[in-house]
PDB file of C-alpha atoms in Angstrom:
ATOM      1  CA  MET A   1      27.697  45.754  11.908  1.00 44.00           C
ATOM      2  CA  SER A   2      24.932  43.953  10.045  1.00 42.00           C
ATOM      3  CA  ARG A   3      24.957  40.205   9.855  1.00 41.00           C
ATOM      4  CA  LEU A   4      28.271  39.240   8.337  1.00 42.00           C
ATOM      5  CA  ALA A   5      28.486  37.591   4.958  1.00 39.00           C
ATOM      6  CA  LEU A   6      31.258  35.217   5.855  1.00 41.00           C
ATOM      7  CA  MET A   7      33.452  33.214   3.519  1.00 41.00           C
ATOM      8  CA  LEU A   8      36.747  31.426   3.481  1.00 42.00           C
ATOM      9  CA  ALA A   9      38.767  32.490   0.450  1.00 40.00           C
ATOM     10  CA  ILE A  10      41.686  30.138   0.459  1.00 37.00           C
ATOM     11  CA  GLY A  11      41.469  28.350  -2.876  1.00 42.00           C
ATOM     12  CA  LEU A  12      44.465  26.024  -2.671  1.00 38.00           C
ATOM     13  CA  SER A  13      44.914  22.942  -4.812  1.00 37.00           C
ATOM     14  CA  LEU A  14      47.733  20.939  -3.279  1.00 39.00           C
ATOM     15  CA  LEU A  15      49.077  17.483  -3.913  1.00 32.00           C
ATOM     16  CA  ALA A  16      49.750  15.109  -1.022  1.00 34.00           C
ATOM     17  CA  PRO A  17      53.437  15.504  -0.187  1.00 36.00           C
ATOM     18  CA  ALA A  18      55.727  12.656  -1.130  1.00 31.00           C
ATOM     19  CA  ALA A  19      57.807  11.305   1.705  1.00 30.00           C
ATOM     20  CA  SER A  20      60.993  11.649  -0.314  1.00 29.00           C
ATOM     21  CA  ALA A  21      60.313  15.355  -0.900  1.00 33.00           C
ATOM     22  CA  GLN A  22      59.506  16.262   2.682  1.00 37.00           C
ATOM     23  CA  GLN A  23      61.947  17.732   5.170  1.00 39.00           C
ATOM     24  CA  THR A  24      60.870  18.746   8.678  1.00 38.00           C
ATOM     25  CA  LEU A  25      62.804  21.211  10.822  1.00 39.00           C
ATOM     26  CA  GLU A  26      61.621  21.846  14.372  1.00 39.00           C
ATOM     27  CA  GLN A  27      64.922  23.486  15.364  1.00 39.00           C
ATOM     28  CA  THR A  28      66.964  26.267  13.841  1.00 38.00           C
ATOM     29  CA  PRO A  29      69.558  25.345  11.192  1.00 39.00           C
ATOM     30  CA  THR A  30      72.281  26.642  13.510  1.00 38.00           C
ATOM     31  CA  THR A  31      71.500  24.118  16.221  1.00 37.00           C
ATOM     32  CA  ARG A  32      71.203  21.314  13.691  1.00 42.00           C
ATOM     33  CA  GLY A  33      74.365  22.411  11.911  1.00 37.00           C
ATOM     34  CA  ARG A  34      73.391  21.145   8.476  1.00 39.00           C
ATOM     35  CA  ILE A  35      73.928  23.199   5.336  1.00 41.00           C
ATOM     36  CA  ARG A  36      70.875  21.895   3.523  1.00 53.00           C
ATOM     37  CA  ASP A  37      68.731  22.809   6.545  1.00 74.00           C
ATOM     38  CA  ALA A  38      70.039  26.367   6.456  1.00 85.00           C
ATOM     39  CA  THR A  39      69.467  26.539   2.713  1.00 88.00           C
ATOM     40  CA  THR A  40      65.884  25.334   3.024  1.00 90.00           C
ATOM     41  CA  LEU A  41      65.110  27.731   5.858  1.00 92.00           C
ATOM     42  CA  LEU A  42      66.586  30.709   4.009  1.00 94.00           C
ATOM     43  CA  ALA A  43      64.679  29.787   0.850  1.00 93.00           C
ATOM     44  CA  ALA A  44      61.461  29.548   2.856  1.00 94.00           C
ATOM     45  CA  GLN A  45      62.147  32.920   4.525  1.00 96.00           C
ATOM     46  CA  ASP A  46      62.661  34.497   1.099  1.00 96.00           C
ATOM     47  CA  ALA A  47      59.461  32.928  -0.253  1.00 96.00           C
ATOM     48  CA  ALA A  48      57.488  34.089   2.796  1.00 96.00           C
ATOM     49  CA  ALA A  49      58.771  37.647   2.351  1.00 96.00           C
ATOM     50  CA  ARG A  50      57.885  37.687  -1.340  1.00 96.00           C
ATOM     51  CA  ALA A  51      54.426  36.344  -0.462  1.00 96.00           C
ATOM     52  CA  GLY A  52      53.909  39.250   1.946  1.00 94.00           C
ATOM     53  CA  ALA A  53      53.820  37.121   5.111  1.00 94.00           C
ATOM     54  CA  ASP A  54      54.951  38.928   8.273  1.00 91.00           C
ATOM     55  CA  CYS A  55      56.942  35.979   9.569  1.00 94.00           C
ATOM     56  CA  GLU A  56      60.418  35.441  10.974  1.00 95.00           C
ATOM     57  CA  VAL A  57      60.834  31.806   9.994  1.00 95.00           C
ATOM     58  CA  THR A  58      62.148  29.582  12.797  1.00 93.00           C
ATOM     59  CA  GLY A  59      61.146  26.202  11.364  1.00 93.00           C
ATOM     60  CA  VAL A  60      60.204  24.839   7.967  1.00 93.00           C
ATOM     61  CA  ALA A  61      58.901  21.727   6.259  1.00 92.00           C
ATOM     62  CA  LEU A  62      59.399  21.340   2.522  1.00 91.00           C
ATOM     63  CA  ARG A  63      56.015  19.980   1.441  1.00 89.00           C
ATOM     64  CA  GLY A  64      57.010  19.103  -2.118  1.00 86.00           C
ATOM     65  CA  MET A  65      55.696  20.604  -5.372  1.00 84.00           C
ATOM     66  CA  ASP A  66      52.228  20.982  -6.780  1.00 76.00           C
ATOM     67  CA  SER A  67      51.001  19.923 -10.226  1.00 75.00           C
ATOM     68  CA  ILE A  68      52.500  22.976 -11.927  1.00 81.00           C
ATOM     69  CA  GLY A  69      55.869  22.702 -10.216  1.00 83.00           C
ATOM     70  CA  ASP A  70      55.502  25.378  -7.540  1.00 89.00           C
ATOM     71  CA  ARG A  71      57.452  24.541  -4.387  1.00 92.00           C
ATOM     72  CA  GLN A  72      55.506  24.521  -1.126  1.00 93.00           C
ATOM     73  CA  TYR A  73      56.857  25.287   2.325  1.00 95.00           C
ATOM     74  CA  GLU A  74      55.182  25.081   5.708  1.00 95.00           C
ATOM     75  CA  VAL A  75      56.809  27.622   8.010  1.00 95.00           C
ATOM     76  CA  VAL A  76      56.772  28.221  11.750  1.00 94.00           C
ATOM     77  CA  CYS A  77      56.960  31.894  12.743  1.00 94.00           C
ATOM     78  CA  ARG A  78      58.720  33.293  15.784  1.00 91.00           C
ATOM     79  CA  GLU A  79      55.539  35.266  16.597  1.00 87.00           C
ATOM     80  CA  GLY A  80      52.046  34.502  15.347  1.00 86.00           C
ATOM     81  CA  PRO A  81      50.604  31.512  13.497  1.00 90.00           C
ATOM     82  CA  GLY A  82      52.493  29.700  10.762  1.00 94.00           C
ATOM     83  CA  TYR A  83      51.837  29.614   7.031  1.00 95.00           C
ATOM     84  CA  LEU A  84      51.773  27.330   4.052  1.00 95.00           C
ATOM     85  CA  ILE A  85      53.774  29.155   1.369  1.00 96.00           C
ATOM     86  CA  VAL A  86      53.280  28.378  -2.324  1.00 94.00           C
ATOM     87  CA  ASP A  87      56.394  29.694  -4.072  1.00 94.00           C
ATOM     88  CA  GLY A  88      55.264  30.245  -7.627  1.00 87.00           C
ATOM     89  CA  THR A  89      55.379  33.123 -10.090  1.00 88.00           C
ATOM     90  CA  SER A  90      53.230  35.069  -7.620  1.00 91.00           C
ATOM     91  CA  PRO A  91      54.058  33.562  -4.189  1.00 93.00           C
ATOM     92  CA  SER A  92      51.133  33.205  -1.803  1.00 94.00           C
ATOM     93  CA  ALA A  93      50.905  32.661   1.962  1.00 94.00           C
ATOM     94  CA  HIS A  94      48.027  30.776   3.602  1.00 92.00           C
ATOM     95  CA  SER A  95      47.522  30.941   7.362  1.00 91.00           C
ATOM     96  CA  CYS A  96      47.631  27.593   9.160  1.00 92.00           C
ATOM     97  CA  LEU A  97      44.697  28.796  11.276  1.00 90.00           C
ATOM     98  CA  LEU A  98      42.591  29.418   8.168  1.00 87.00           C
ATOM     99  CA  LEU A  99      43.563  26.070   6.670  1.00 88.00           C
ATOM    100  CA  ALA A 100      42.625  24.258   9.887  1.00 85.00           C
ATOM    101  CA  SER A 101      39.271  26.057   9.915  1.00 81.00           C
ATOM    102  CA  GLN A 102      38.515  25.139   6.316  1.00 80.00           C
ATOM    103  CA  SER A 103      39.483  21.510   6.949  1.00 76.00           C
ATOM    104  CA  ASP A 104      37.209  21.399  10.006  1.00 74.00           C
ATOM    105  CA  ARG A 105      34.263  22.855   8.085  1.00 71.00           C
ATOM    106  CA  PHE A 106      34.831  20.395   5.217  1.00 69.00           C
ATOM    107  CA  GLN A 107      34.849  17.463   7.645  1.00 69.00           C
ATOM    108  CA  ARG A 108      31.572  18.741   9.151  1.00 69.00           C
ATOM    109  CA  GLY A 109      30.008  18.467   5.705  1.00 67.00           C
ATOM    110  CA  GLU A 110      29.579  22.110   4.688  1.00 66.00           C
ATOM    111  CA  ARG A 111      28.808  21.903   0.984  1.00 65.00           C
ATOM    112  CA  SER A 112      30.380  25.218  -0.002  1.00 61.00           C
ATOM    113  CA  ILE A 113      33.777  24.279   1.463  1.00 65.00           C
ATOM    114  CA  ARG A 114      36.454  22.410  -0.451  1.00 69.00           C
ATOM    115  CA  ALA A 115      38.983  20.020   1.035  1.00 68.00           C
ATOM    116  CA  ALA A 116      42.084  21.828   2.289  1.00 71.00           C
ATOM    117  CA  PRO A 117      45.573  20.746   3.338  1.00 83.00           C
ATOM    118  CA  VAL A 118      46.526  21.104   6.972  1.00 87.00           C
ATOM    119  CA  CYS A 119      49.727  22.203   8.625  1.00 92.00           C
ATOM    120  CA  VAL A 120      51.700  19.363  10.192  1.00 91.00           C
ATOM    121  CA  LEU A 121      54.517  20.907  12.212  1.00 92.00           C
ATOM    122  CA  ARG A 122      54.065  20.662  15.972  1.00 89.00           C
ATOM    123  CA  SER A 123      54.135  24.414  16.575  1.00 88.00           C
ATOM    124  CA  ASN A 124      51.438  24.933  13.949  1.00 91.00           C
ATOM    125  CA  ARG A 125      49.165  22.237  15.399  1.00 86.00           C
ATOM    126  CA  THR A 126      48.869  23.972  18.790  1.00 82.00           C
ATOM    127  CA  PRO A 127      47.197  27.313  17.981  1.00 84.00           C
ATOM    128  CA  GLY A 128      45.948  28.077  21.502  1.00 86.00           C
ATOM    129  CA  ARG A 129      48.832  30.402  22.313  1.00 86.00           C
ATOM    130  CA  HIS A 130      48.166  32.382  19.131  1.00 89.00           C
ATOM    131  CA  PHE A 131      44.494  32.888  20.018  1.00 92.00           C
ATOM    132  CA  ALA A 132      45.506  33.975  23.538  1.00 92.00           C
ATOM    133  CA  ALA A 133      48.023  36.472  22.139  1.00 90.00           C
ATOM    134  CA  MET A 134      45.483  37.951  19.711  1.00 92.00           C
ATOM    135  CA  ALA A 135      42.869  38.193  22.466  1.00 94.00           C
ATOM    136  CA  ALA A 136      45.326  40.098  24.662  1.00 94.00           C
ATOM    137  CA  GLN A 137      46.152  42.474  21.794  1.00 92.00           C
ATOM    138  CA  ALA A 138      42.420  43.063  21.301  1.00 93.00           C
ATOM    139  CA  GLY A 139      42.032  43.958  24.988  1.00 92.00           C
ATOM    140  CA  LEU A 140      40.098  40.890  26.146  1.00 91.00           C
ATOM    141  CA  ASP A 141      40.794  40.307  29.840  1.00 88.00           C
ATOM    142  CA  CYS A 142      40.005  36.619  30.236  1.00 90.00           C
ATOM    143  CA  ARG A 143      41.599  33.199  30.324  1.00 92.00           C
ATOM    144  CA  VAL A 144      41.389  32.016  26.716  1.00 94.00           C
ATOM    145  CA  ASP A 145      40.586  28.325  26.417  1.00 90.00           C
ATOM    146  CA  GLU A 146      39.305  28.016  22.842  1.00 91.00           C
ATOM    147  CA  GLY A 147      39.505  29.784  19.514  1.00 91.00           C
ATOM    148  CA  ARG A 148      38.603  29.390  15.877  1.00 90.00           C
ATOM    149  CA  VAL A 149      38.585  31.221  12.572  1.00 90.00           C
ATOM    150  CA  VAL A 150      35.028  32.320  11.779  1.00 90.00           C
ATOM    151  CA  GLY A 151      35.808  33.497   8.250  1.00 84.00           C
ATOM    152  CA  LEU A 152      36.440  36.724   6.403  1.00 85.00           C
ATOM    153  CA  SER A 153      34.555  39.973   6.815  1.00 88.00           C
ATOM    154  CA  PRO A 154      33.224  41.824   3.743  1.00 88.00           C
ATOM    155  CA  ALA A 155      36.372  43.975   4.013  1.00 88.00           C
ATOM    156  CA  GLY A 156      38.542  40.857   3.710  1.00 87.00           C
ATOM    157  CA  ASN A 157      39.733  40.826   7.340  1.00 89.00           C
ATOM    158  CA  THR A 158      39.984  37.531   9.200  1.00 89.00           C
ATOM    159  CA  ILE A 159      37.455  37.195  12.030  1.00 94.00           C
ATOM    160  CA  TYR A 160      38.344  35.011  15.006  1.00 95.00           C
ATOM    161  CA  GLU A 161      36.111  33.720  17.777  1.00 96.00           C
ATOM    162  CA  ILE A 162      37.712  33.738  21.218  1.00 96.00           C
ATOM    163  CA  GLY A 163      36.347  31.481  23.942  1.00 94.00           C
ATOM    164  CA  CYS A 164      37.042  32.354  27.584  1.00 93.00           C
ATOM    165  CA  ARG A 165      37.033  30.089  30.614  1.00 89.00           C
ATOM    166  CA  ARG A 166      33.840  30.742  32.630  1.00 85.00           C
ATOM    167  CA  ALA A 167      33.380  34.125  30.941  1.00 88.00           C
ATOM    168  CA  PRO A 168      31.797  35.492  27.759  1.00 91.00           C
ATOM    169  CA  GLY A 169      33.930  35.478  24.649  1.00 93.00           C
ATOM    170  CA  ALA A 170      33.922  37.637  21.540  1.00 95.00           C
ATOM    171  CA  TRP A 171      34.580  37.873  17.831  1.00 96.00           C
ATOM    172  CA  ILE A 172      37.700  39.881  17.062  1.00 96.00           C
ATOM    173  CA  GLU A 173      38.844  41.341  13.766  1.00 94.00           C
ATOM    174  CA  GLN A 174      42.008  43.286  12.997  1.00 88.00           C
ATOM    175  CA  ALA A 175      41.446  46.211  10.652  1.00 87.00           C
ATOM    176  CA  SER A 176      44.005  48.892   9.789  1.00 83.00           C
ATOM    177  CA  GLY A 177      46.213  47.917  12.713  1.00 81.00           C
ATOM    178  CA  ALA A 178      43.405  48.113  15.300  1.00 90.00           C
ATOM    179  CA  TRP A 179      41.205  45.373  16.716  1.00 93.00           C
ATOM    180  CA  ILE A 180      37.414  45.397  16.403  1.00 92.00           C
ATOM    181  CA  VAL A 181      35.792  43.462  19.262  1.00 92.00           C
ATOM    182  CA  THR A 182      32.188  42.253  19.012  1.00 90.00           C
ATOM    183  CA  ASP A 183      30.762  40.715  22.180  1.00 88.00           C
ATOM    184  CA  CYS A 184      29.079  37.339  21.737  1.00 90.00           C
ATOM    185  CA  LEU A 185      25.833  38.863  22.976  1.00 84.00           C
ATOM    186  CA  ASP A 186      25.923  41.286  20.043  1.00 83.00           C
ATOM    187  CA  VAL A 187      26.962  38.491  17.682  1.00 88.00           C
ATOM    188  CA  ARG A 188      23.891  36.497  18.712  1.00 83.00           C
ATOM    189  CA  SER A 189      21.606  39.531  18.501  1.00 76.00           C
ATOM    190  CA  ARG A 190      22.608  39.893  14.847  1.00 79.00           C
ATOM    191  CA  GLY A 191      21.777  36.301  13.994  1.00 82.00           C
ATOM    192  CA  ASP A 192      25.250  34.745  14.106  1.00 89.00           C
ATOM    193  CA  LEU A 193      26.695  32.307  16.601  1.00 88.00           C
ATOM    194  CA  CYS A 194      29.464  32.122  19.169  1.00 93.00           C
ATOM    195  CA  ARG A 195      30.237  28.441  19.626  1.00 92.00           C
ATOM    196  CA  PHE A 196      32.269  28.868  22.792  1.00 93.00           C
ATOM    197  CA  THR A 197      30.009  31.174  24.833  1.00 92.00           C
ATOM    198  CA  THR A 198      26.740  30.112  26.462  1.00 89.00           C
ATOM    199  CA  GLU A 199      23.785  32.453  26.930  1.00 86.00           C
ATOM    200  CA  PRO A 200      24.163  32.416  30.749  1.00 88.00           C
ATOM    201  CA  GLU A 201      27.797  33.496  30.276  1.00 88.00           C
ATOM    202  CA  GLU A 202      26.641  36.342  28.026  1.00 87.00           C
ATOM    203  CA  LEU A 203      24.149  37.556  30.635  1.00 88.00           C
ATOM    204  CA  ALA A 204      26.667  37.239  33.467  1.00 86.00           C
ATOM    205  CA  GLY A 205      29.138  39.279  31.430  1.00 86.00           C
ATOM    206  CA  PHE A 206      26.595  42.026  30.776  1.00 89.00           C
ATOM    207  CA  ARG A 207      25.564  42.671  34.373  1.00 90.00           C
ATOM    208  CA  PRO A 208      28.905  44.214  35.553  1.00 90.00           C
ATOM    209  CA  ARG A 209      28.423  46.936  32.928  1.00 90.00           C
ATOM    210  CA  LEU A 210      25.398  48.161  34.881  1.00 94.00           C
ATOM    211  CA  ALA A 211      27.391  48.845  38.066  1.00 94.00           C
ATOM    212  CA  GLY A 212      27.085  52.455  39.237  1.00 94.00           C
ATOM    213  CA  SER A 213      24.181  53.226  36.911  1.00 95.00           C
ATOM    214  CA  ALA A 214      20.464  53.611  37.581  1.00 94.00           C
ATOM    215  CA  ALA A 215      20.049  50.069  36.225  1.00 94.00           C
ATOM    216  CA  GLU A 216      22.487  48.539  38.726  1.00 94.00           C
ATOM    217  CA  ALA A 217      19.739  46.589  40.520  1.00 93.00           C
ATOM    218  CA  CYS A 218      18.716  44.786  37.312  1.00 94.00           C
ATOM    219  CA  ALA A 219      19.756  41.134  37.090  1.00 92.00           C
ATOM    220  CA  PRO A 220      19.248  40.522  33.349  1.00 93.00           C
ATOM    221  CA  THR A 221      17.461  37.355  32.339  1.00 92.00           C
ATOM    222  CA  GLN A 222      17.269  38.444  28.700  1.00 91.00           C
ATOM    223  CA  VAL A 223      19.132  41.109  26.757  1.00 90.00           C
ATOM    224  CA  ARG A 224      18.115  42.284  23.286  1.00 88.00           C
ATOM    225  CA  GLU A 225      20.057  44.724  21.156  1.00 86.00           C
ATOM    226  CA  MET A 226      17.752  47.438  19.796  1.00 87.00           C
ATOM    227  CA  GLY A 227      20.212  49.181  17.480  1.00 84.00           C
ATOM    228  CA  ARG A 228      22.792  51.939  17.328  1.00 84.00           C
ATOM    229  CA  ASN A 229      22.472  55.662  16.753  1.00 86.00           C
ATOM    230  CA  ALA A 230      24.609  58.242  14.969  1.00 86.00           C
ATOM    231  CA  ALA A 231      26.361  59.118  18.229  1.00 87.00           C
ATOM    232  CA  GLY A 232      27.792  55.588  18.433  1.00 85.00           C
ATOM    233  CA  LEU A 233      25.585  54.454  21.312  1.00 90.00           C
ATOM    234  CA  THR A 234      24.221  50.897  21.344  1.00 90.00           C
ATOM    235  CA  TRP A 235      20.796  50.405  22.931  1.00 92.00           C
ATOM    236  CA  TYR A 236      19.672  47.267  24.766  1.00 92.00           C
ATOM    237  CA  ALA A 237      16.320  46.175  26.195  1.00 93.00           C
ATOM    238  CA  LEU A 238      16.754  44.270  29.461  1.00 93.00           C
ATOM    239  CA  THR A 239      14.335  41.914  31.131  1.00 93.00           C
ATOM    240  CA  CYS A 240      15.201  42.084  34.829  1.00 93.00           C
ATOM    241  CA  ALA A 241      14.602  39.316  37.362  1.00 92.00           C
ATOM    242  CA  GLY A 242      11.932  40.534  39.795  1.00 86.00           C
ATOM    243  CA  GLY A 243      11.754  44.024  38.335  1.00 87.00           C
ATOM    244  CA  ALA A 244      10.438  46.146  35.496  1.00 91.00           C
ATOM    245  CA  PRO A 245      12.253  45.965  32.147  1.00 93.00           C
ATOM    246  CA  VAL A 246      14.593  48.824  31.284  1.00 94.00           C
ATOM    247  CA  VAL A 247      16.473  50.133  28.291  1.00 95.00           C
ATOM    248  CA  VAL A 248      20.120  51.156  28.527  1.00 95.00           C
ATOM    249  CA  SER A 249      22.590  52.664  26.107  1.00 94.00           C
ATOM    250  CA  LEU A 250      26.299  51.840  26.106  1.00 93.00           C
ATOM    251  CA  ASP A 251      29.091  53.863  24.529  1.00 90.00           C
ATOM    252  CA  ALA A 252      32.095  52.467  22.655  1.00 81.00           C
ATOM    253  CA  GLY A 253      33.815  51.801  25.983  1.00 82.00           C
ATOM    254  CA  ARG A 254      30.851  49.645  27.056  1.00 84.00           C
ATOM    255  CA  ARG A 255      29.820  52.179  29.723  1.00 91.00           C
ATOM    256  CA  VAL A 256      26.156  52.907  30.487  1.00 95.00           C
ATOM    257  CA  THR A 257      25.204  56.418  29.333  1.00 95.00           C
ATOM    258  CA  ASN A 258      21.379  56.326  29.566  1.00 94.00           C
ATOM    259  CA  VAL A 259      18.789  54.316  31.478  1.00 96.00           C
ATOM    260  CA  LEU A 260      15.170  54.593  30.299  1.00 94.00           C
ATOM    261  CA  SER A 261      11.870  52.961  31.098  1.00 93.00           C
ATOM    262  CA  CYS A 262      10.064  51.062  28.358  1.00 89.00           C
ATOM    263  CA  THR A 263       7.678  53.989  27.924  1.00 90.00           C
ATOM    264  CA  GLU A 264      10.531  56.464  27.507  1.00 92.00           C
ATOM    265  CA  ALA A 265      12.251  54.169  24.988  1.00 91.00           C
ATOM    266  CA  ALA A 266       9.221  53.613  22.779  1.00 88.00           C
ATOM    267  CA  HIS A 267      10.810  55.652  19.971  1.00 88.00           C
ATOM    268  CA  ILE A 268      14.089  53.683  19.926  1.00 88.00           C
ATOM    269  CA  GLY A 269      14.483  50.959  17.327  1.00 83.00           C
ATOM    270  CA  ASP A 270      11.427  48.743  17.341  1.00 80.00           C
ATOM    271  CA  GLY A 271      10.588  49.834  20.880  1.00 82.00           C
ATOM    272  CA  CYS A 272      10.917  48.175  24.257  1.00 81.00           C
ATOM    273  CA  ARG A 273       8.873  45.048  24.842  1.00 72.00           C
ATOM    274  CA  ALA A 274       8.113  43.923  28.372  1.00 54.00           C
ATOM    275  CA  ASP A 275       8.988  40.366  27.411  1.00 53.00           C
ATOM    276  CA  PRO A 276      11.659  40.623  24.704  1.00 44.00           C
ATOM    277  CA  SER A 277      11.477  37.670  22.368  1.00 46.00           C
ATOM    278  CA  ARG A 278      14.435  35.359  22.691  1.00 45.00           C
ATOM    279  CA  PRO A 279      16.672  35.641  19.622  1.00 42.00           C
ATOM    280  CA  GLU A 280      17.165  32.456  17.691  1.00 39.00           C
ATOM    281  CA  ARG A 281      20.483  30.748  18.294  1.00 39.00           C
TER     282      ARG A 281
END
């Protein structure tokens, strides 16, 4: 992928909810035994379905109505993150994770970001379990300790950053039912940033890939992506502690397929440099 043109396309204009219009349900209507609770939950489930949200509603807060009279629900889902549902002529569903990300970026002073509402129900304020579940689905084998929404890809898919405890993280993106995983090392090589992964973690995560190859003895101190070829191989220039630099190619499974000297790799990308320049962070 080239450097991503990221954006958050949420575009909500919500009024602050009035206390008299708000109803919070953290339990199912059956356990609460109140008809109006069941009615609200069923109405929210219907609105979520019409908005195209894949959500089995287990909790709901009626957040009032906006300036044009559209009712707004915040829903908790049995699996996955919750949503803010705007039940208008064309119902829309807005992920609580995306809303939290936009609110965070607005508070950090990003000029292109507008103020956004945030989800208030307890289950929607603790997104860590959702990031861990998505990371597991994407095949990341690590202890997830942080996560955030990066933005939207040019294809309109949500990109998440996953942070791992004492291990390199990744950007993950779900497209057509499958997960695309981009290591933080590759993210950095393309000019973007992983907030939750340090450069030493990136290097430590790269070295195990060299096991069993001719580059196994290399302890990388710098790694620079050189590009990809039509066969789907990604090429990297490695500066090795106490040894000559090498160039390796990795396949889609992150397995080493070629190990070349700098001389042999002169025709690849912009060539192998004995002291690869450190990419800007």
